JSON list of C-alpha atoms in Angstrom, two decimals:
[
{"chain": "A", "resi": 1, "resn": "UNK", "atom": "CA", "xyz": [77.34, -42.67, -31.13]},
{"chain": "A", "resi": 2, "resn": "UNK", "atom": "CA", "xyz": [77.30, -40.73, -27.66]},
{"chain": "A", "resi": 3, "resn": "UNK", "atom": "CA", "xyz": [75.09, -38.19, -29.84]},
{"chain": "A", "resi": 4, "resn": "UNK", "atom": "CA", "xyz": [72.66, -40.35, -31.40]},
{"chain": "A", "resi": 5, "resn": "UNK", "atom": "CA", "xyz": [71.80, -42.18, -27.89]},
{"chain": "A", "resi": 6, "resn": "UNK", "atom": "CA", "xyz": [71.05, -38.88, -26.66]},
{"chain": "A", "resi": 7, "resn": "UNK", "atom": "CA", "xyz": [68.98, -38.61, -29.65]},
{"chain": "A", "resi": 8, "resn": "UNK", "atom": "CA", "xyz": [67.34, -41.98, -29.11]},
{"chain": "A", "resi": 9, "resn": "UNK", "atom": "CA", "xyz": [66.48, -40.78, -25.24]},
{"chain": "A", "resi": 10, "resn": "UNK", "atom": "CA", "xyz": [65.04, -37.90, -26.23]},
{"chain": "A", "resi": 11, "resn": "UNK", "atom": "CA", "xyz": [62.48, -39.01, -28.35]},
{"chain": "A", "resi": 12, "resn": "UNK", "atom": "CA", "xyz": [61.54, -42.41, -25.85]},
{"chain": "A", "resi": 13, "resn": "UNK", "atom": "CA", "xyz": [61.16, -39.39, -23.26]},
{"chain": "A", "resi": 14, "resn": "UNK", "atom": "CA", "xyz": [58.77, -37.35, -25.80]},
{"chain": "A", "resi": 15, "resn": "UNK", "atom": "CA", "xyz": [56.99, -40.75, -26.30]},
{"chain": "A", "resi": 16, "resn": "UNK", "atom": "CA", "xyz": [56.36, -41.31, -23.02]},
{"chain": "A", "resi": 17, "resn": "UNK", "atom": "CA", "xyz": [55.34, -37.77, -22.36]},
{"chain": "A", "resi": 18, "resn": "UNK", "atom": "CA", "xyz": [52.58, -37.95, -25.25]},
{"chain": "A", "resi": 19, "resn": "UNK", "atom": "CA", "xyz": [51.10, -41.15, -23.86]},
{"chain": "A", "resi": 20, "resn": "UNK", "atom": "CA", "xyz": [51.07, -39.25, -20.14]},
{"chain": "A", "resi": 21, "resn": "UNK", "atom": "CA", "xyz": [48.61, -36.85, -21.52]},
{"chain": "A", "resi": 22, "resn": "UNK", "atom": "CA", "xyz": [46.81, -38.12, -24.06]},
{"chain": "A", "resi": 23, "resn": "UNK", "atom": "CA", "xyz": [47.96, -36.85, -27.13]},
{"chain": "A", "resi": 24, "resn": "UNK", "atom": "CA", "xyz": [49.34, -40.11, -29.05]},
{"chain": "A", "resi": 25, "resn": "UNK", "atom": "CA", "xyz": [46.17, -41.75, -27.40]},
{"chain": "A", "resi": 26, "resn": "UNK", "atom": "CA", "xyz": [44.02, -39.50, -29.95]},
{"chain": "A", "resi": 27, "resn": "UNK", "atom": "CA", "xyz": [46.02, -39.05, -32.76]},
{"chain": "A", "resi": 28, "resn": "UNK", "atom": "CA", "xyz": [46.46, -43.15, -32.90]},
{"chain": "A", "resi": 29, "resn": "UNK", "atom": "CA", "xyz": [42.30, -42.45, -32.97]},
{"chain": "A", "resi": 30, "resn": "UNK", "atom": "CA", "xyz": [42.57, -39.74, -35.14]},
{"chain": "A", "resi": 31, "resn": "UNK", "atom": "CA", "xyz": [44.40, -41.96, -37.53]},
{"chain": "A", "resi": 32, "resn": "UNK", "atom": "CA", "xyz": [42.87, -45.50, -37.31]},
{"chain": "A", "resi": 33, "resn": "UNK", "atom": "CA", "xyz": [39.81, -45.27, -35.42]}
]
């Protein structure tokens, strides 16, 4: 449970790090623009 929150933070974190710079912004292009 303890682990898979951890889990679950990490990725929002690598989310929000993507949208920061850019990078989800052009592969959400990349994918349905």
């Amino acid at each position: 449970r303890y682990g898979s929150d951890r889990l679950a933070g990490a990725i929002n974190s690598a989310i929000a790090n993507a949208f920061a710079d850019g990078t989800l912004d052009a592969l959400i292009a990349k994918w349905f623009g």
